[in-house]
Amino acid sequence: MVLVLGGYSGGTNGLLLGQGDHSSVSSGGAQNGANGGNPPSSSSSSSSSSPPHHLHSAQIPPSSPFHHSTTLGVASGQNFVLNLDLSGQSLGHQTQLDQHGHHPAGVDGLGSIVAHTGHLAGGGPLSGQLPMDSHTLLASHPEYKESAAHLLSMPVKVIGPMGLLYVKQREMAITVPHDKNVSIIGADDFTTCIAVMLRHTGSGAIGLAHMDGSRVEEGILAMLQKIQELSVGFPEGRMTLSLIGGFSHSKNYSEELLAAILHTIHKQPIEVDLSLACVCKLNTTIRGGIPWPIIYGIGIIVKTGEIFPASFPDKGPDQELRSARVFTGGQQVLDVYDCSLGLLRIGPFNYEPLRGVDLWLQQSDEFILQTLSTAPDVEPPHFVSQVRDTLRHIQLNPFPAVTIFPDNRPRYYRRDENGLWTRNQVEHEQTLSNEQ
């Protein structure tokens, strides 16, 4: 049994033709009252920005740069269509949401599923609700437990840098099976975040995004469109979706993110098969009475689409710079790879100086962990050291548009003869000339 999301056919809300107004669905993840980057002991007027979704808010005053709030909304008048494809048949059902994104009958009425089974007495369809959290998903589709259990049973592979395309938080990357520069695409350090993998079974074009709640719809739409462009000429094949990560946290950060992802995929005109959902409840274990995520990272073999648990000691170039963008409120889910040229592209982008960064660096490891994580009990051991490295980078580069991206030019990296990313100024200039 395959859960099929999407297939919206009404109005002009079309991804394939680039039409319509894709009404925004967002999970605010971590909304940041950035106030110029003051630590809790500083004072400043507040402005808006957003740090990572896994930043914690409970112990941070509203004036802090890392204050967290979560919102989830759906624009008025958006129809949702969900097809449950069994035995090769799909039946659609539409439901109308009110201006707050709620079904008139309440949350439990969000989006009906109609499944043609052909195996039930009378051969009639079954109806239920659109699974908007992992508990509902498992209750209505217990078969996802089996595929998740298979992934969870695999050992974690430690992946080196050769042939690796690493995707950081609020980034995405898309490539194709014949890409000679990338053999594995991966991401880790999920905690409350979710990895979104989309793949076209005909072309094999594959995309991976590390979602934290920021610009979910924008990122998924861009990834879908790019994969469709790379799949032109492959009439056979379907779009598949795999979701990995998150866990059953008391504040439901991962569940809200899952809902935003499902909403976004569901209202697209193209049908998308949910082939794997190792998320939230299915990715949770209990240790010492505390829920923990089981899988923190995944790798994907580009040629086959095979997914496996993974960790990545070497996460590629410009790690602190890329983290600084998110840390200081960069919202966009950036596409960091051009598979046609085999180039990793970082930036250009800018951020406001983080005032008080010196004070942040003076804080204890425990203070940083408890203050800057939504799940301090379950963060990987390197969390604090990575935060400190990012803060030092911001301290040294308060104006990246001046020190890192002069002339508003990206930083390009190409594979060298050893399979490692290398920045080459000559190739960088040639690429810029070709783009112009």
Coordinates of C-alpha atoms in Angstrom, one line a residue:
M1 CA 0.0 0.0 0.0
V2 CA 1.4 3.4 -1.0
L3 CA 0.2 6.7 0.4
V4 CA 0.0 9.1 -2.5
L5 CA 0.1 12.8 -1.8
G6 CA -0.8 15.6 -4.2
G7 CA -2.5 15.4 -7.6
Y8 CA -4.3 18.8 -7.1
S9 CA -6.1 19.6 -10.3
G10 CA -8.3 22.6 -9.5
G11 CA -7.8 26.2 -10.5
T12 CA -4.4 27.5 -11.7
N13 CA -2.4 26.3 -8.7
G14 CA 0.0 24.4 -10.8
L15 CA 3.7 23.6 -10.3
L16 CA 4.3 22.0 -13.7
L17 CA 3.1 25.0 -15.6
G18 CA 4.4 27.5 -13.1
Q19 CA 0.9 28.9 -12.6
G20 CA -1.1 30.0 -9.7
D21 CA -0.5 31.3 -6.2
H22 CA 0.8 28.4 -4.0
S23 CA -0.7 29.5 -0.8
S24 CA 1.9 29.5 1.9
V25 CA 2.1 26.7 4.4
S26 CA 4.8 27.3 7.0
S27 CA 6.0 25.9 10.2
G28 CA 7.9 28.8 11.7
G29 CA 10.3 26.4 13.4
A30 CA 12.5 28.8 15.3
Q31 CA 11.3 32.3 15.0
N32 CA 14.0 34.6 16.2
G33 CA 13.7 38.0 17.9
A34 CA 17.1 38.8 16.7
N35 CA 17.7 42.2 18.4
G36 CA 21.1 42.4 16.8
G37 CA 22.5 39.3 18.4
N38 CA 22.6 40.2 22.1
P39 CA 23.2 37.4 24.6
P40 CA 20.7 37.0 27.4
S41 CA 22.7 39.4 29.6
S42 CA 22.5 42.2 27.1
S43 CA 19.7 44.6 26.2
S44 CA 18.6 45.9 22.8
S45 CA 15.6 46.6 20.7
S46 CA 14.2 43.6 18.9
S47 CA 14.1 42.8 15.2
S48 CA 13.0 39.7 13.3
S49 CA 15.2 36.9 12.1
S50 CA 15.4 33.2 12.6
P51 CA 18.0 30.9 14.1
P52 CA 17.9 27.1 13.6
H53 CA 14.8 25.1 14.4
H54 CA 16.6 23.1 17.0
L55 CA 17.3 26.3 19.1
H56 CA 15.4 26.2 22.4
S57 CA 13.2 29.0 23.8
A58 CA 11.9 27.9 27.1
Q59 CA 14.7 29.5 29.1
I60 CA 15.3 32.5 26.8
P61 CA 13.6 35.8 27.4
P62 CA 11.6 37.3 24.5
S63 CA 14.3 39.9 23.9
S64 CA 17.0 37.2 23.3
P65 CA 18.3 36.7 19.8
F66 CA 17.3 33.0 20.1
H67 CA 13.7 33.4 21.3
H68 CA 11.6 30.6 19.7
S69 CA 8.0 30.5 18.6
T70 CA 6.2 28.0 16.4
T71 CA 3.4 28.7 14.0
L72 CA 1.6 26.6 11.4
G73 CA -1.0 28.0 9.1
V74 CA -2.7 27.3 5.8
A75 CA -4.1 30.1 3.6
S76 CA -7.8 30.4 3.0
G77 CA -9.5 28.6 0.3
Q78 CA -6.8 25.9 -0.3
N79 CA -8.2 22.5 -1.4
F80 CA -6.3 19.4 -0.4
V81 CA -6.4 16.2 -2.4
L82 CA -5.1 12.9 -1.1
N83 CA -5.1 9.7 -3.1
L84 CA -4.4 6.3 -1.5
D85 CA -3.1 4.1 -4.3
L86 CA -3.9 0.4 -3.7
S87 CA -3.8 -2.2 -6.4
G88 CA -2.9 0.4 -9.0
Q89 CA -6.0 2.6 -8.5
S90 CA -6.4 6.0 -6.9
L91 CA -9.5 7.8 -5.8
G92 CA -9.3 11.5 -4.8
H93 CA -11.2 13.4 -2.1
Q94 CA -11.1 17.1 -1.5
T95 CA -11.7 19.1 1.6
Q96 CA -11.9 22.8 2.1
L97 CA -9.9 24.6 4.9
D98 CA -11.0 27.8 6.6
Q99 CA -8.9 30.9 6.8
H100 CA -6.9 29.6 9.7
G101 CA -6.1 26.4 7.9
H102 CA -8.6 24.3 9.9
H103 CA -11.2 21.9 8.6
P104 CA -14.8 23.1 9.4
A105 CA -15.2 19.9 11.4
G106 CA -12.0 20.4 13.3
V107 CA -8.4 19.2 13.1
D108 CA -9.4 15.5 13.0
G109 CA -11.4 16.1 9.8
L110 CA -8.4 17.4 7.8
G111 CA -8.4 15.9 4.4
S112 CA -10.1 12.5 3.8
I113 CA -8.3 9.5 2.4
V114 CA -10.2 7.3 0.0
A115 CA -8.6 3.9 -0.6
H116 CA -9.7 1.4 -3.1
T117 CA -8.8 -1.9 -1.7
G118 CA -10.6 -4.5 -3.8
H119 CA -10.1 -7.0 -1.0
L120 CA -12.7 -5.9 1.5
A121 CA -16.1 -7.3 1.9
G122 CA -18.3 -5.6 -0.6
G123 CA -15.3 -4.1 -2.4
G124 CA -16.1 -0.6 -1.1
P125 CA -13.7 2.2 -0.3
L126 CA -12.4 3.0 3.2
S127 CA -12.3 6.6 4.4
G128 CA -10.1 8.3 7.1
Q129 CA -8.2 11.4 7.8
L130 CA -5.1 13.0 6.1
P131 CA -2.3 11.9 8.4
M132 CA -1.0 15.2 9.9
D133 CA 1.2 13.6 12.5
S134 CA 3.2 10.4 12.9
H135 CA 0.6 8.9 15.3
T136 CA -2.2 9.3 12.8
L137 CA 0.0 8.1 10.0
L138 CA 0.9 4.9 11.8
A139 CA -2.7 4.3 12.9
S140 CA -4.0 4.5 9.4
H141 CA -0.9 3.0 7.6
P142 CA 0.8 0.6 9.9
E143 CA 2.8 -0.8 7.0
Y144 CA 5.2 2.2 7.4
K145 CA 6.5 0.6 10.6
E146 CA 8.1 -2.2 8.6
S147 CA 10.1 0.0 6.2
A148 CA 11.1 2.2 9.1
A149 CA 12.2 -0.8 11.2
H150 CA 14.3 -2.0 8.3
L151 CA 16.2 1.3 8.1
L152 CA 16.6 1.4 11.9
S153 CA 18.1 -2.0 11.9
M154 CA 21.0 -1.0 9.7
P155 CA 24.3 -0.1 11.3
V156 CA 25.4 3.5 11.1
K157 CA 28.1 4.0 8.4
V158 CA 30.8 6.6 8.9
I159 CA 31.2 8.3 5.5
G160 CA 34.4 10.0 4.4
P161 CA 34.6 13.1 2.2
M162 CA 35.5 11.4 -1.1
G163 CA 32.4 11.6 -3.4
L164 CA 30.3 13.0 -0.6
L165 CA 27.8 15.9 -1.1
Y166 CA 26.9 17.0 2.4
V167 CA 23.7 19.0 3.0
K168 CA 23.5 21.3 6.0
Q169 CA 20.5 22.7 7.8
R170 CA 18.4 24.9 5.6
E171 CA 20.1 23.6 2.5
M172 CA 19.2 21.3 -0.3
A173 CA 21.0 19.6 -3.2
I174 CA 19.8 17.8 -6.3
T175 CA 21.7 15.6 -8.6
V176 CA 21.4 12.7 -11.1
P177 CA 22.7 9.1 -11.2
H178 CA 25.3 9.8 -13.8
D179 CA 26.9 12.5 -11.8
K180 CA 30.6 11.5 -11.7
N181 CA 31.4 14.0 -8.9
V182 CA 28.9 12.7 -6.3
S183 CA 28.3 9.1 -5.2
I184 CA 26.7 9.8 -1.8
I185 CA 24.5 12.7 -0.7
G186 CA 23.9 13.0 3.0
A187 CA 23.0 15.0 6.1
D188 CA 23.1 14.5 9.8
D189 CA 22.6 16.2 13.2
F190 CA 18.8 16.1 12.7
T191 CA 17.5 16.0 16.3
T192 CA 14.2 17.8 15.8
C193 CA 14.8 18.4 12.0
I194 CA 13.6 16.2 9.2
A195 CA 15.4 15.1 6.1
V196 CA 13.2 15.3 3.0
M197 CA 14.3 13.1 0.0
L198 CA 12.5 13.3 -3.3
R199 CA 13.4 11.0 -6.2
H200 CA 12.0 10.4 -9.7
T201 CA 12.0 6.7 -10.4
G202 CA 12.3 7.1 -14.1
S203 CA 15.3 9.5 -14.3
G204 CA 16.8 8.7 -10.9
A205 CA 17.1 12.4 -10.3
I206 CA 17.3 12.9 -6.5
G207 CA 17.1 15.7 -4.1
L208 CA 17.8 16.0 -0.4
A209 CA 16.8 18.8 2.0
H210 CA 17.6 19.3 5.6
M211 CA 14.4 21.0 6.9
D212 CA 14.0 22.8 10.2
G213 CA 10.6 24.5 9.6
S214 CA 11.9 27.6 7.8
R215 CA 10.6 28.2 4.2
V216 CA 9.3 24.6 4.0
E217 CA 7.0 25.2 1.0
E218 CA 9.5 27.3 -0.9
G219 CA 12.3 24.7 -0.5
I220 CA 10.1 21.7 -1.4
L221 CA 8.7 23.5 -4.5
A222 CA 12.2 24.4 -5.7
M223 CA 13.3 20.8 -5.2
L224 CA 10.3 19.3 -7.0
Q225 CA 10.7 21.7 -9.9
K226 CA 14.4 21.0 -10.3
I227 CA 13.9 17.2 -10.2
Q228 CA 11.1 17.5 -12.8
E229 CA 13.4 19.6 -15.1
L230 CA 16.1 16.9 -14.8
S231 CA 13.5 14.2 -15.6
V232 CA 12.3 15.7 -18.9
G233 CA 12.5 12.9 -21.5
F234 CA 11.7 10.2 -18.9
P235 CA 7.9 9.7 -19.4
E236 CA 7.9 6.7 -17.2
G237 CA 8.4 6.9 -13.5
R238 CA 6.9 8.5 -10.4
M239 CA 8.0 10.9 -7.8
T240 CA 8.7 9.3 -4.4
L241 CA 9.1 10.9 -1.0
S242 CA 11.1 9.7 1.9
L243 CA 11.1 11.4 5.3
I244 CA 13.7 10.6 8.0
G245 CA 14.4 12.2 11.3
G246 CA 12.8 14.1 14.1
F247 CA 11.5 12.4 17.2
S248 CA 8.7 12.5 19.8
H249 CA 9.8 15.6 21.6
S250 CA 7.6 17.1 24.4
K251 CA 7.2 20.4 22.5
N252 CA 6.2 18.6 19.2
Y253 CA 8.7 20.5 17.1
S254 CA 9.1 17.5 14.8
E255 CA 5.4 16.8 14.5
E256 CA 4.7 20.4 13.5
L257 CA 7.4 20.2 10.9
L258 CA 6.0 16.9 9.6
A259 CA 2.6 18.5 9.2
A260 CA 4.0 21.4 7.2
I261 CA 5.9 19.0 4.9
L262 CA 2.8 16.8 4.3
H263 CA 0.6 19.9 3.7
T264 CA 3.1 21.3 1.2
I265 CA 3.5 18.0 -0.8
H266 CA -0.1 17.2 -0.6
K267 CA -1.4 20.3 -2.5
Q268 CA 0.9 20.0 -5.5
P269 CA -0.5 18.9 -8.9
I270 CA 2.0 16.1 -9.2
E271 CA 1.3 12.9 -7.3
V272 CA 4.1 11.9 -4.9
D273 CA 4.3 8.4 -3.3
L274 CA 5.3 8.4 0.3
S275 CA 7.6 5.5 0.3
L276 CA 9.4 5.8 3.7
A277 CA 8.3 7.6 6.8
C278 CA 10.9 7.0 9.5
V279 CA 10.0 10.1 11.4
C280 CA 8.9 11.3 14.9
K281 CA 7.3 8.4 16.7
L282 CA 9.0 5.8 14.5
N283 CA 12.4 7.4 15.1
T284 CA 12.1 7.5 18.9
T285 CA 13.5 5.4 21.6
I286 CA 13.4 5.9 25.4
R287 CA 16.6 6.1 27.4
G288 CA 16.4 6.8 31.1
G289 CA 12.8 7.9 30.8
I290 CA 13.8 10.5 28.1
P291 CA 12.8 10.2 24.4
W292 CA 15.8 10.1 22.0
P293 CA 16.0 10.1 18.2
I294 CA 17.4 6.9 16.9
I295 CA 18.7 8.1 13.5
Y296 CA 20.6 11.4 13.5
G297 CA 21.8 11.2 9.9
I298 CA 21.4 9.5 6.6
G299 CA 23.4 8.8 3.4
I300 CA 21.9 8.1 0.0
I301 CA 23.6 6.2 -2.8
V302 CA 22.9 8.5 -5.8
K303 CA 22.9 5.8 -8.4
T304 CA 20.3 3.6 -6.7
G305 CA 18.5 5.9 -4.2
E306 CA 19.3 3.5 -1.4
I307 CA 19.1 5.1 2.1
F308 CA 21.2 4.1 5.1
P309 CA 22.0 5.6 8.6
A310 CA 25.2 7.6 8.4
S311 CA 27.4 10.0 10.2
F312 CA 29.8 12.5 8.5
P313 CA 33.0 13.6 10.4
D314 CA 33.9 15.7 7.4
K315 CA 31.0 17.9 6.4
G316 CA 32.7 19.6 3.5
P317 CA 33.9 23.2 3.0
D318 CA 32.8 26.4 4.7
Q319 CA 31.0 24.7 7.5
E320 CA 31.2 27.6 9.9
L321 CA 30.1 30.1 7.2
R322 CA 27.1 28.0 6.3
S323 CA 26.1 27.5 9.9
A324 CA 26.5 31.2 10.5
R325 CA 23.9 32.0 7.9
V326 CA 21.4 29.9 9.7
F327 CA 22.5 31.0 13.1
T328 CA 22.0 34.6 12.3
G329 CA 18.6 34.2 10.8
G330 CA 19.0 33.2 7.2
Q331 CA 15.6 31.8 6.2
Q332 CA 16.0 30.4 2.7
V333 CA 16.6 26.7 2.0
L334 CA 19.6 27.2 -0.3
D335 CA 20.4 25.0 -3.3
V336 CA 24.1 24.4 -2.9
Y337 CA 25.0 22.2 -5.9
D338 CA 24.9 22.5 -9.6
C339 CA 25.0 19.0 -11.0
S340 CA 25.4 20.1 -14.6
L341 CA 28.8 21.8 -13.7
G342 CA 29.7 19.6 -10.8
L343 CA 30.1 22.7 -8.6
L344 CA 29.4 23.2 -4.9
R345 CA 28.2 26.7 -4.6
I346 CA 28.3 28.6 -1.3
G347 CA 26.6 32.0 -1.1
P348 CA 26.7 34.8 -1.7
F349 CA 24.7 36.0 1.4
N350 CA 25.0 38.5 4.2
Y351 CA 24.0 38.7 7.8
E352 CA 23.8 41.4 10.5
P353 CA 26.6 41.5 13.0
L354 CA 25.8 39.4 16.1
R355 CA 26.3 42.0 18.9
G356 CA 27.4 40.4 22.1
V357 CA 29.1 37.5 20.4
D358 CA 32.0 37.9 22.8
L359 CA 29.7 37.4 25.7
W360 CA 28.2 34.3 24.1
L361 CA 31.7 32.8 23.7
Q362 CA 32.4 33.4 27.4
Q363 CA 29.5 31.3 28.5
S364 CA 29.9 27.7 29.8
D365 CA 29.3 24.7 27.6
E366 CA 26.3 23.7 29.7
F367 CA 24.8 27.2 29.3
I368 CA 25.2 27.1 25.5
L369 CA 23.7 23.6 25.4
Q370 CA 20.7 24.4 27.6
T371 CA 20.1 27.8 26.0
L372 CA 20.7 27.2 22.3
S373 CA 19.1 23.7 21.8
T374 CA 15.5 22.7 21.7
A375 CA 16.6 19.2 22.8
P376 CA 19.7 19.7 25.0
D377 CA 19.4 16.2 26.5
V378 CA 19.8 14.4 23.1
E379 CA 22.2 16.6 21.1
P380 CA 25.3 14.9 19.7
P381 CA 28.5 15.4 21.6
H382 CA 29.9 17.9 19.1
F383 CA 26.9 20.3 19.3
V384 CA 28.6 22.8 21.7
S385 CA 31.9 22.8 19.8
Q386 CA 30.2 23.5 16.5
V387 CA 28.2 26.3 18.1
R388 CA 31.4 27.8 19.4
D389 CA 33.2 27.5 16.0
T390 CA 30.2 29.2 14.4
L391 CA 30.2 32.1 16.9
R392 CA 34.0 32.6 16.4
H393 CA 33.4 32.7 12.7
I394 CA 30.7 35.4 13.2
Q395 CA 33.1 37.3 15.5
L396 CA 35.8 37.3 12.9
N397 CA 33.4 38.0 9.9
P398 CA 30.7 40.3 11.2
F399 CA 30.1 41.6 7.6
P400 CA 30.5 38.5 5.2
A401 CA 29.5 40.6 2.2
V402 CA 32.8 42.5 2.7
T403 CA 35.2 39.8 4.0
I404 CA 33.9 36.6 2.3
F405 CA 31.8 37.6 -0.7
P406 CA 33.4 40.7 -2.1
D407 CA 31.8 41.8 -5.4
N408 CA 28.8 39.6 -4.4
R409 CA 30.4 36.5 -5.8
P410 CA 29.8 32.9 -4.6
R411 CA 32.5 30.5 -3.4
Y412 CA 32.7 27.6 -5.9
Y413 CA 34.2 24.2 -5.2
R414 CA 35.1 21.5 -7.6
R415 CA 36.2 17.9 -7.1
D416 CA 40.0 17.4 -7.4
E417 CA 41.8 14.3 -8.5
N418 CA 41.4 12.8 -5.0
G419 CA 37.6 13.3 -4.9
L420 CA 37.8 16.2 -2.5
W421 CA 36.2 19.6 -2.8
T422 CA 38.8 22.2 -3.8
R423 CA 38.3 25.9 -4.4
N424 CA 40.0 26.9 -7.7
Q425 CA 40.0 30.6 -8.5
V426 CA 40.7 30.1 -12.2
E427 CA 37.7 27.8 -12.6
H428 CA 35.7 30.2 -10.4
E429 CA 36.4 33.1 -12.8
Q430 CA 35.6 30.9 -15.8
T431 CA 32.3 29.8 -14.4
L432 CA 31.4 33.4 -13.7
S433 CA 32.2 34.3 -17.3
N434 CA 30.0 31.4 -18.6
E435 CA 27.1 32.5 -16.3
Q436 CA 27.3 36.0 -17.7

